[in-house]
Structure formats: structure tokens, C-alpha cells
GROMACS .gro file of C-alpha atoms in nm:
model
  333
    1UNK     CA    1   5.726  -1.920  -2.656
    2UNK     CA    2   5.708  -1.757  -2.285
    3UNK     CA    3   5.519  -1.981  -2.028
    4UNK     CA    4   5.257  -1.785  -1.917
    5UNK     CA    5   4.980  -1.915  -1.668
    6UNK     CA    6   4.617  -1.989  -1.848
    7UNK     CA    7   4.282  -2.064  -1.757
    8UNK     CA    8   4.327  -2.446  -1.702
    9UNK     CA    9   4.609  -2.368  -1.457
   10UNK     CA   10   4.311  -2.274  -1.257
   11UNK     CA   11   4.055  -2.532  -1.334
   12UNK     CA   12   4.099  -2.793  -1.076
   13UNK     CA   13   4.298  -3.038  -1.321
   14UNK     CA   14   4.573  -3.208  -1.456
   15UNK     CA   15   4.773  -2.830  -1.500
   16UNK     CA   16   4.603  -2.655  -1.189
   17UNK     CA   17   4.808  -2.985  -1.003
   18UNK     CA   18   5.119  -2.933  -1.142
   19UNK     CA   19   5.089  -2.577  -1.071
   20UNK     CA   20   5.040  -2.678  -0.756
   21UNK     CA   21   5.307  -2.949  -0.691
   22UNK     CA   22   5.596  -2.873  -0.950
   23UNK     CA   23   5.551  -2.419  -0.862
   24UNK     CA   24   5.405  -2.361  -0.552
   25UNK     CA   25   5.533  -2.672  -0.336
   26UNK     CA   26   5.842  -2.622  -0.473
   27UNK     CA   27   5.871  -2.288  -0.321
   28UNK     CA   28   5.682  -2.375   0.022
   29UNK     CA   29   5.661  -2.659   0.064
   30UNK     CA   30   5.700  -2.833   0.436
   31UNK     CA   31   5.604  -3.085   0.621
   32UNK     CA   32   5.244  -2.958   0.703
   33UNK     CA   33   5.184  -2.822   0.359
   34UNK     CA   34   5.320  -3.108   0.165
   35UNK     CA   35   4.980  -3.285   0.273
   36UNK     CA   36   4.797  -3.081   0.111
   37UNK     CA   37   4.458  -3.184   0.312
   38UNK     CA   38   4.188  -2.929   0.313
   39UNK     CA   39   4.297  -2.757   0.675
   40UNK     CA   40   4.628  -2.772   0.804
   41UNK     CA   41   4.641  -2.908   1.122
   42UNK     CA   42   4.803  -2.709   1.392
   43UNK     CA   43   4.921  -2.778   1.746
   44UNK     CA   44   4.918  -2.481   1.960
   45UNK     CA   45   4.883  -2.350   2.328
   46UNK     CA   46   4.830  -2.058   2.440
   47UNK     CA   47   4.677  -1.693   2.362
   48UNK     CA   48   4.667  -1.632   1.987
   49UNK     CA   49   4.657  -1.344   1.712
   50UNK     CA   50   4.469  -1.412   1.426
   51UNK     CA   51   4.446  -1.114   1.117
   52UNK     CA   52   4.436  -1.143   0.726
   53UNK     CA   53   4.528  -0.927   0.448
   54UNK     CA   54   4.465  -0.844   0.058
   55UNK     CA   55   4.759  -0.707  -0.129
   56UNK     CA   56   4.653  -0.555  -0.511
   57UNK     CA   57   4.938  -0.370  -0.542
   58UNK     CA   58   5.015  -0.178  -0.906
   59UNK     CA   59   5.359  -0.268  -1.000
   60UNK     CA   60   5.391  -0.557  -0.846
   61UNK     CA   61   5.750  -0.561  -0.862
   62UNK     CA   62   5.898  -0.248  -0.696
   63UNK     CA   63   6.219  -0.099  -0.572
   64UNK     CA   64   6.253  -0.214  -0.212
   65UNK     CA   65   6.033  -0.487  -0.262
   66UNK     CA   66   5.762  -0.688  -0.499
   67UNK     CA   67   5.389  -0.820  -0.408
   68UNK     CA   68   5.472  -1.151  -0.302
   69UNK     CA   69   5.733  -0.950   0.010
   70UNK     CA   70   5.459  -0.723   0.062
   71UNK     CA   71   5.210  -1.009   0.137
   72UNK     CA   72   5.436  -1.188   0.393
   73UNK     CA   73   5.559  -0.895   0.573
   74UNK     CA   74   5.233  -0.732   0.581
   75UNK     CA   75   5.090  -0.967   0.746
   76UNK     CA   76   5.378  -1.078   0.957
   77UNK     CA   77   5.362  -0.690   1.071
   78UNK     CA   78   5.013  -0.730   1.160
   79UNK     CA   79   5.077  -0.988   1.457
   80UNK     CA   80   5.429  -0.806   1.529
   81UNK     CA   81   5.255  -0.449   1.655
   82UNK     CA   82   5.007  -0.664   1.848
   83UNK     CA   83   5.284  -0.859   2.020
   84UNK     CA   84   5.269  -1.216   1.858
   85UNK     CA   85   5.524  -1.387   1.740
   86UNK     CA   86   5.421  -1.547   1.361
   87UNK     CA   87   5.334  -1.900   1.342
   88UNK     CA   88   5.140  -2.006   1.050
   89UNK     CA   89   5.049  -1.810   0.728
   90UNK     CA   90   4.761  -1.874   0.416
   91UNK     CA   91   4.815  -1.753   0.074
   92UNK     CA   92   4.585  -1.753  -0.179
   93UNK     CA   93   4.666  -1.639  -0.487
   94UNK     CA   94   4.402  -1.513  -0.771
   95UNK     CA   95   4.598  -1.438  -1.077
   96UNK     CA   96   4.535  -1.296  -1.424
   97UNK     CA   97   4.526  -1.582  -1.735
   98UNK     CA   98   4.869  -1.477  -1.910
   99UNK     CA   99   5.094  -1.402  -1.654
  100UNK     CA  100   5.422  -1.490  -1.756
  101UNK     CA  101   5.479  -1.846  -1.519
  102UNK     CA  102   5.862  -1.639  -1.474
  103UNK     CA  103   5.707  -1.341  -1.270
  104UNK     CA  104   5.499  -1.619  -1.095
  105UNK     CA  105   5.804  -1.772  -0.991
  106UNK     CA  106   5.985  -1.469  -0.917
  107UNK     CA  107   5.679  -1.394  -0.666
  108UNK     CA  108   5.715  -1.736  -0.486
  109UNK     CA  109   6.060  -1.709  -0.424
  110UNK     CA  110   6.028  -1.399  -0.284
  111UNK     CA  111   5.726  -1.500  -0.055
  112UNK     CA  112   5.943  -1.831  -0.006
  113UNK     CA  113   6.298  -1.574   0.152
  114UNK     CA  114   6.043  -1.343   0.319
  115UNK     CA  115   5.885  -1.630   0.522
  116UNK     CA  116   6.238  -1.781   0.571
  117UNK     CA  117   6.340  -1.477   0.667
  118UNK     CA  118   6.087  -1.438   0.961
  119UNK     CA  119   6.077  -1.837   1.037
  120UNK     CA  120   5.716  -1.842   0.938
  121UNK     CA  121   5.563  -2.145   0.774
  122UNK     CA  122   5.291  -2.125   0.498
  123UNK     CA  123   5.090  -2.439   0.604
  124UNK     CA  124   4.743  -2.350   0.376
  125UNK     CA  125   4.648  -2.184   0.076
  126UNK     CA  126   4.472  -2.120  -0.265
  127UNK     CA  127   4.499  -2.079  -0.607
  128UNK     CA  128   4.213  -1.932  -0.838
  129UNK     CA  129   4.278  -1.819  -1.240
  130UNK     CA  130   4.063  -1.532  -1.354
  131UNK     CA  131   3.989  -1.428  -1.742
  132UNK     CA  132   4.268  -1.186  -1.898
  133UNK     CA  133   4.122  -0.864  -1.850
  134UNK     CA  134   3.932  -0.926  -1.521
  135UNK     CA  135   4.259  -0.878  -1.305
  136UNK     CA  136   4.568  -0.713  -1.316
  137UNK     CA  137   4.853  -0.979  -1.277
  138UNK     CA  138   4.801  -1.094  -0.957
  139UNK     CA  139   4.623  -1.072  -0.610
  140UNK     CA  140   4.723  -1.263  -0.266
  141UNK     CA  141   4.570  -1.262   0.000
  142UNK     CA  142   4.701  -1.392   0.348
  143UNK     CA  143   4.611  -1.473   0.674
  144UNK     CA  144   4.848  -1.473   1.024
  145UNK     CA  145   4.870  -1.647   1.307
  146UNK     CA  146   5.111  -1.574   1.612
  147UNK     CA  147   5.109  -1.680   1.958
  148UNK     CA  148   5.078  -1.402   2.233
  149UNK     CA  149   5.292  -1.457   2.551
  150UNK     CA  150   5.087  -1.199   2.843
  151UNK     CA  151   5.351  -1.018   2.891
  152UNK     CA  152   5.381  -0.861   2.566
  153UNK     CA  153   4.997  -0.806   2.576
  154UNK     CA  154   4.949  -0.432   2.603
  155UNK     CA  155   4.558  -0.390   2.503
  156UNK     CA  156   4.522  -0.316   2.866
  157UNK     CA  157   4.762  -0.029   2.932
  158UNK     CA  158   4.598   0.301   3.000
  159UNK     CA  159   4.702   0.619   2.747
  160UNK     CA  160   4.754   0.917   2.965
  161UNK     CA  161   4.854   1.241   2.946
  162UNK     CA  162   5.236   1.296   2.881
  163UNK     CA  163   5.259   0.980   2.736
  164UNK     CA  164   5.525   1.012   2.400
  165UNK     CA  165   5.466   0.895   2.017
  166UNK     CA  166   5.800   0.744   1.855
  167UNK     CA  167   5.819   0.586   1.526
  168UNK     CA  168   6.106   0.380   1.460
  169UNK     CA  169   6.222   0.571   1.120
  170UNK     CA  170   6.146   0.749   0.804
  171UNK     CA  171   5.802   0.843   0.721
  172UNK     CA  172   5.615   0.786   0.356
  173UNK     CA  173   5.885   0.599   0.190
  174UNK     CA  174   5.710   0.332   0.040
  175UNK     CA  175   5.394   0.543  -0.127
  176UNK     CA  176   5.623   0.790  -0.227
  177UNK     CA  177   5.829   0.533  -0.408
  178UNK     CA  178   5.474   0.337  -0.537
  179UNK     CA  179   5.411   0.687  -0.671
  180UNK     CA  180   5.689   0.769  -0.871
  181UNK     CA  181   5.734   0.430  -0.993
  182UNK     CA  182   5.422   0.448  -1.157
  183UNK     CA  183   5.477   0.796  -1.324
  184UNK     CA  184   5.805   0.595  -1.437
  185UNK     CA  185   6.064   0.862  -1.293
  186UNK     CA  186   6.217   0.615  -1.010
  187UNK     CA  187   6.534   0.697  -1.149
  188UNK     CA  188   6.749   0.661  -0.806
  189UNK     CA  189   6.873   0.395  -0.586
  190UNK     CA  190   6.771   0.565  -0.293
  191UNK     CA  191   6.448   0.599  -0.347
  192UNK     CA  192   6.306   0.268  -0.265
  193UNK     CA  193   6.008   0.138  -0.048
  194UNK     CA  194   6.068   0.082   0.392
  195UNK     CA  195   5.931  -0.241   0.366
  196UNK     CA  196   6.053  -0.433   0.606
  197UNK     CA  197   5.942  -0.746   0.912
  198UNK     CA  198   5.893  -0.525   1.268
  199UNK     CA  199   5.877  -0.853   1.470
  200UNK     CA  200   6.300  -0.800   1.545
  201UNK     CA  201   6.215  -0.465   1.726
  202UNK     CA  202   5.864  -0.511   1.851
  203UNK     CA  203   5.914  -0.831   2.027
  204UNK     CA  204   6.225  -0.761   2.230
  205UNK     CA  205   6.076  -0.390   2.252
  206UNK     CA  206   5.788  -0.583   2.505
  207UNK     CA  207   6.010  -0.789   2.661
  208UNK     CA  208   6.200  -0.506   2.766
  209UNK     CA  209   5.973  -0.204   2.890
  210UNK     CA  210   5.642  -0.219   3.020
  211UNK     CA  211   5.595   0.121   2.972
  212UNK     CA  212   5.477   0.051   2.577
  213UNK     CA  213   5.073   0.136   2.569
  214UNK     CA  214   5.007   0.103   2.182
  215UNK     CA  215   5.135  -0.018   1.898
  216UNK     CA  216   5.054   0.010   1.509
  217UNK     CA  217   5.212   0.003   1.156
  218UNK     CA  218   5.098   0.312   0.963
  219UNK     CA  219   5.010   0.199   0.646
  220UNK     CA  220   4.728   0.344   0.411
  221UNK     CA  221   4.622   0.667   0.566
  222UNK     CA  222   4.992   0.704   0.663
  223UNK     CA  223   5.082   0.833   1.047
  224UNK     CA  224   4.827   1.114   1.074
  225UNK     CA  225   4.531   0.867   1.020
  226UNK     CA  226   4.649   0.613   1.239
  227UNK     CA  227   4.723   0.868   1.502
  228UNK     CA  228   4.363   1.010   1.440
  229UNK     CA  229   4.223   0.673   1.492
  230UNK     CA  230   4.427   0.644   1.848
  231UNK     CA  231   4.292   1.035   1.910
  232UNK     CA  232   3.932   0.881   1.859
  233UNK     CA  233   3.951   0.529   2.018
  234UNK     CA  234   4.163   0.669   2.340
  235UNK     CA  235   3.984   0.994   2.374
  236UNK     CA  236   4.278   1.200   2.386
  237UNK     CA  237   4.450   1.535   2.229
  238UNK     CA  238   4.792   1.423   2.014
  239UNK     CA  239   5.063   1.683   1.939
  240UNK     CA  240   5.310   1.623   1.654
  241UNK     CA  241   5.616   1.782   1.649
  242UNK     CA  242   5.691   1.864   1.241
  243UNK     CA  243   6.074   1.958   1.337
  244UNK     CA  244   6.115   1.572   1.491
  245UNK     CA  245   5.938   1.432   1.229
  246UNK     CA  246   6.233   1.203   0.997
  247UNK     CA  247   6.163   1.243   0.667
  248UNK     CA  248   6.421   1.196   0.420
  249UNK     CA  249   6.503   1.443   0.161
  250UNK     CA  250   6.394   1.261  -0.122
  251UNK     CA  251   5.989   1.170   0.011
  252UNK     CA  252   6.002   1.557   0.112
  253UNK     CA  253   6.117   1.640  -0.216
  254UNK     CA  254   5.898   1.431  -0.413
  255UNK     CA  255   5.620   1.503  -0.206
  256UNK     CA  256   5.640   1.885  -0.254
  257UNK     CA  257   5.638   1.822  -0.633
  258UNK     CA  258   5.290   1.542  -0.598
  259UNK     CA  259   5.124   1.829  -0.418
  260UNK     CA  260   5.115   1.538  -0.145
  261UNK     CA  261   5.157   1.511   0.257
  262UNK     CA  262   5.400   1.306   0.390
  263UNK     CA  263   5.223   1.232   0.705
  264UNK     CA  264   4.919   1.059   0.527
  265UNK     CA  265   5.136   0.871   0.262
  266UNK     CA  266   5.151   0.484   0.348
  267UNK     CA  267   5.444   0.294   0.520
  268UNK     CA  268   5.541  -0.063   0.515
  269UNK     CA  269   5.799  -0.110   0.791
  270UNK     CA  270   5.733   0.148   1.018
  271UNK     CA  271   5.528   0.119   1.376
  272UNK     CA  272   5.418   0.412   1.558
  273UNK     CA  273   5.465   0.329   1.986
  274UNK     CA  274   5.280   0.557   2.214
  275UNK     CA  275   5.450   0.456   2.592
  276UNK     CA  276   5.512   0.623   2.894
  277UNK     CA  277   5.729   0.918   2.957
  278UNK     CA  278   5.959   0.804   3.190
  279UNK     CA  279   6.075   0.496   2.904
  280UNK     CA  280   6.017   0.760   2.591
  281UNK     CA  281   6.423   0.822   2.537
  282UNK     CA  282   6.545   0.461   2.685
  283UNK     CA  283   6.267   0.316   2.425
  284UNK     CA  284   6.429   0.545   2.126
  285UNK     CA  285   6.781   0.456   2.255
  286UNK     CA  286   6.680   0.062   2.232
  287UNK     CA  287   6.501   0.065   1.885
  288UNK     CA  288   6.849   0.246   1.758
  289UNK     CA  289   7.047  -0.099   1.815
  290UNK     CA  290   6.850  -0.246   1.498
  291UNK     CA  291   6.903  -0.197   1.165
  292UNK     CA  292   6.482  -0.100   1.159
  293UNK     CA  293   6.492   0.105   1.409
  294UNK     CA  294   6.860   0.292   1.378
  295UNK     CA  295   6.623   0.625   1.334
  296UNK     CA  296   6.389   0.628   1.564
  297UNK     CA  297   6.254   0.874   1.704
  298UNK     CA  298   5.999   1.048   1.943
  299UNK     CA  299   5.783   1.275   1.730
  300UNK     CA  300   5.491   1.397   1.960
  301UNK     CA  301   5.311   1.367   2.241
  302UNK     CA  302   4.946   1.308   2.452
  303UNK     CA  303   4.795   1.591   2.561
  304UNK     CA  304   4.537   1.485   2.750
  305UNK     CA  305   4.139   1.449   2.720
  306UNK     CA  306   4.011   1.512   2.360
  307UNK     CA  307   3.969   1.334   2.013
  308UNK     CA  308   4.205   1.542   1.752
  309UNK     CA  309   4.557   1.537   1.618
  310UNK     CA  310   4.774   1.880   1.574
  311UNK     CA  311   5.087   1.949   1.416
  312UNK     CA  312   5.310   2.163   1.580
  313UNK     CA  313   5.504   2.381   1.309
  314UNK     CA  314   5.855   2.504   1.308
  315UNK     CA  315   5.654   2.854   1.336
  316UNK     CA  316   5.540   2.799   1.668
  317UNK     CA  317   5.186   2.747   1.531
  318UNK     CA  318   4.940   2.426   1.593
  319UNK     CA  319   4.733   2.333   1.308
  320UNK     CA  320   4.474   1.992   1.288
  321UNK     CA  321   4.571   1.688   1.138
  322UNK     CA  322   4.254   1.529   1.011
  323UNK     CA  323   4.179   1.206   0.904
  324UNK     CA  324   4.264   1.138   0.535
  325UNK     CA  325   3.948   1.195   0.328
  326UNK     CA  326   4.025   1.157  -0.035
  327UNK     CA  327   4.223   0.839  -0.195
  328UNK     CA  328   4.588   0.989  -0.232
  329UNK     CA  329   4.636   0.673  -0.466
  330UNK     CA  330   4.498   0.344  -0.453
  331UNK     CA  331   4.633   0.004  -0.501
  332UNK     CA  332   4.925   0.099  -0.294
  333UNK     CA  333   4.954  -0.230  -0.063
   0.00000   0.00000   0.00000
């Protein structure tokens, strides 16, 4: 009979310990977790970053990637656009009685490479079982911390006009993929989600040029809502330049066939970088040496005083990009 987790995994007991000790620990554990004390006590100087997440994602396991990645690197790329470098991460977990304890483990060992992977430690956490029928497999949420050295602090850099937009690489790859996974016609090994850690890029990106105003990972809402939300906060005109815009064949594709707009489809390793002209092609040129950056490049520009986003066509014609204002699809992230 399958192991699957149950209600008493979740009840403070005998089972919810050994999930605990003999699952979870055995995936995380380290030398501030292993206390298992009701903080985890940290030691750290310095400016910090501090953001959390949710991640419901529907399927949780995905080509590219799987909800336990997700919830690391989502996170992680939450302190990376702001210029931290990740610390310390919480998980809590809130999963669905009768989830197979397989799939559990195949999520922690995924969180377990992903926080490897970006020398992260998951110092705190939480585990809470709900009734079959009240969830849908599994939810985590996690929190970030990162320490921010002042000269990767941007917040402070004025926007003006002339300034250029780059994005380090192909837009709406992970929706499109969430989409067509769940319409069960992800048929190709090229079609798979971006997701991906931006601290490699963003970090050395600061160190490097101080010409870097803004950063920010265009997730739900996709590039044209996050650039809408710069338009709005900045009070400035954006121009997007659709022949620049790199986006593979298959998102196009597939997106044409949805009825769907690339440019408000979500991304999981992607950062849009709004920085001075004078840096705009040295910038590109750097963000090319990395695997997550190899196609970068910049896709618009500031225009000067105003709050609204265009797209400038192939035709010669300017059109507005609004803010998204209908769910495209939820449970995406």
C-alpha cells in the first residue's frame, strides 16, 4: 500500500515528529535547523532584505521545474532583483491528507538541490495537514532573507529620460508551459518553464555598473504589468520595441493558438533592468557571459514624463500596453 501523508502527520504527535525528523530534516537539515527551537537564531550585520512568498501552483510537478524549485527560487529571486545576496529561508508547508509521502519527498529534494544550489540555508519552518478535499496537494510558503552591501543598493537612482529596458532572455516561457501542461498537450522537450536563480547575474551585474536604476522579475502580470507598475511609480512614458522583444517560437506559437499575449504571461527566471544609456549595450554584452542571461537583450526605452507603456509595432505604429485586467490563468506560481 502507497505511503501517503494523513491527518495525524499533521497533528502535533508521535507521526507529525517523524515527519518532521525522519522527511523533512533529512532533506534540510543543518546545524541551525537541527535545533528545531521555535526561532532560529541568526547572526547578522548589516543592511537586510526581508520578502515572503505563497506558491499554489497546479501541477506541481512541471517541465522545467516542480513546486518545491519554484518556492526556493522564487523567493531567492525576490532578494536577487533587490540586490541581496540570500541568507536564510522559511518553509512552511500545508499539504492535502493523501498525498503520496513519494511526491512529498520528491518536493524536498528538490527544495533541498535548489537551496544547495544557491548556498541558501532553510533555518525555520512549518508543517500543517489539511482535510482531503480542502487543498490541492500541497502549498509552501517561504520567506527570504539576504544581506544588502550599499553598493548594490539602487532604490535611490533617478529614472530619466533615455534610460534603456533589457531583459535578460525569453519572455512567457513558464505560463505558456503551465498552460499547456494543464490542457495535457506538453508534448515537446523544448517547451519547458525559464525557471531559474537570477542572483549569478544580478549580483555581479551591481558590482559592475552603476548605471543599473531598477530591477524586477516579471512574474504574474508578465513584462507589460511590471513595466506599467514602473510607468506609474516613476512617472514616466515606456516604449517597447515588439521587433527586440525574444520570444521563442514555441510561446509565440502557442500563444497565438490560447488567444493569449506574451507580454502579460508570467516568467520565473527573467528580470527586467531599466539603466542608463551610456551602460545599455556593455550591460547586454555582460549578462551574455551567463548561461541566464546568454539572450539578453534591450527591448525598449524611457521616454520621459508620463505614466503609460506603448508597444512599438513592426508597422511603425505605437499602441498602449495596459495593465493586465482579467486572470489569464491562476495558480500559475
Amino acid at each position: 500500500m502507497e505511503e501517503i501523508i494523513m491527518l495525524s502527520h499533521g497533528n502535533g504527535g508521535e507521526k507529525t515528529r517523524k515527519l518532521i525528523e525522519e522527511e523533512i530534516l533529512k532533506y534540510f537539515g543543518n546545524e541551525i535547523l537541527i535545533d528545531l527551537f521555535d526561532s532560529a537564531i541568526l547572526e547578522i550585520k548589516g543592511k537586510l532584505a526581508f520578502t515572503t512568498d505563497s506558491f499554489v501552483i497546479s501541477p506541481i510537478f512541471f517541465n522545467g521545474g516542480d513546486i518545491g524549485k519554484l518556492s526556493i527560487y522564487g523567493t531567492i529571486n525576490d532578494l536577487s532583483v533587490m540586490g541581496a545576496t540570500p541568507l536564510y529561508l522559511s518553509v512552511s508547508f500545508i499539504i492535502e491528507e493523501g498525498l503520496p509521502l513519494k511526491d512529498f519527498r520528491k518536493i524536498l529534494e528538490s527544495m533541498r538541490d535548489a537551496a544547495l544550489d544557491c548556498n541558501i540555508k532553510i533555518v525555520t519552518g512549518d508543517t500543517k495537514v489539511v482535510e482531503k478535499g480542502k487543498g490541492d496537494y500541497i502549498y509552501i510558503n517561504t520567506a527570504g532573507i539576504g544581506i544588502l552591501e550599499e553598493h548594490r543598493d539602487w532604490r535611490e537612482r533617478k529614472i530619466e529620460e533615455g534610460d534603456l529596458v533589457i531583459i535578460n532572455g525569453g519572455i512567457g516561457e513558464h505560463g505558456v508551459c503551465i498552460m499547456l501542461e494543464r490542457l495535457g498537450i506538453n508534448t515537446s522537450s523544448e517547451i519547458k518553464s525559464d525557471l531559474a536563480p537570477l542572483y549569478r547575474i544580478t549580483l555581479p551585474l551591481l558590482d559592475k555598473f552603476t548605471g543599473v536604476k531598477f530591477m524586477r522579475d516579471p512574474t504574474r502580470g508578465g513584462v507589460a504589468t511590471t513595466l506599467n507598475e514602473v510607468s506609474k511609480k516613476y512617472h514616466v512614458d515606456i516604449e517597447i520595441f515588439e521587433e527586440s522583444l525574444p520570444i521563442k517560437d514555441w510561446v509565440r506559437k502557442s500563444s497565438e493558438i490560447l488567444g493569449i499575449d506574451p507580454l502579460y504571461i508570467a516568467n520565473e527566471g527573467k528580470v527586467l533592468i531599466i539603466a542608463s544609456k551610456n551602460e545599455g549595450e556593455k550591460i547586454v554584452n555582460f549578462l551574455r557571459q551567463f548561461p541566464e542571461g546568454k539572450d539578453a537583450r534591450i527591448i525598449g526605452e524611457i521616454k520621459g514624463r508620463g505614466e503609460k507603456v506603448y508597444l512599438r509595432t513592426t508597422l511603425g505604429t505605437r499602441r498602449i500596453l495596459d495593465t493586465l485586467k482579467k486572470e489569464l490563468l491562476p495558480r500559475i506560481c
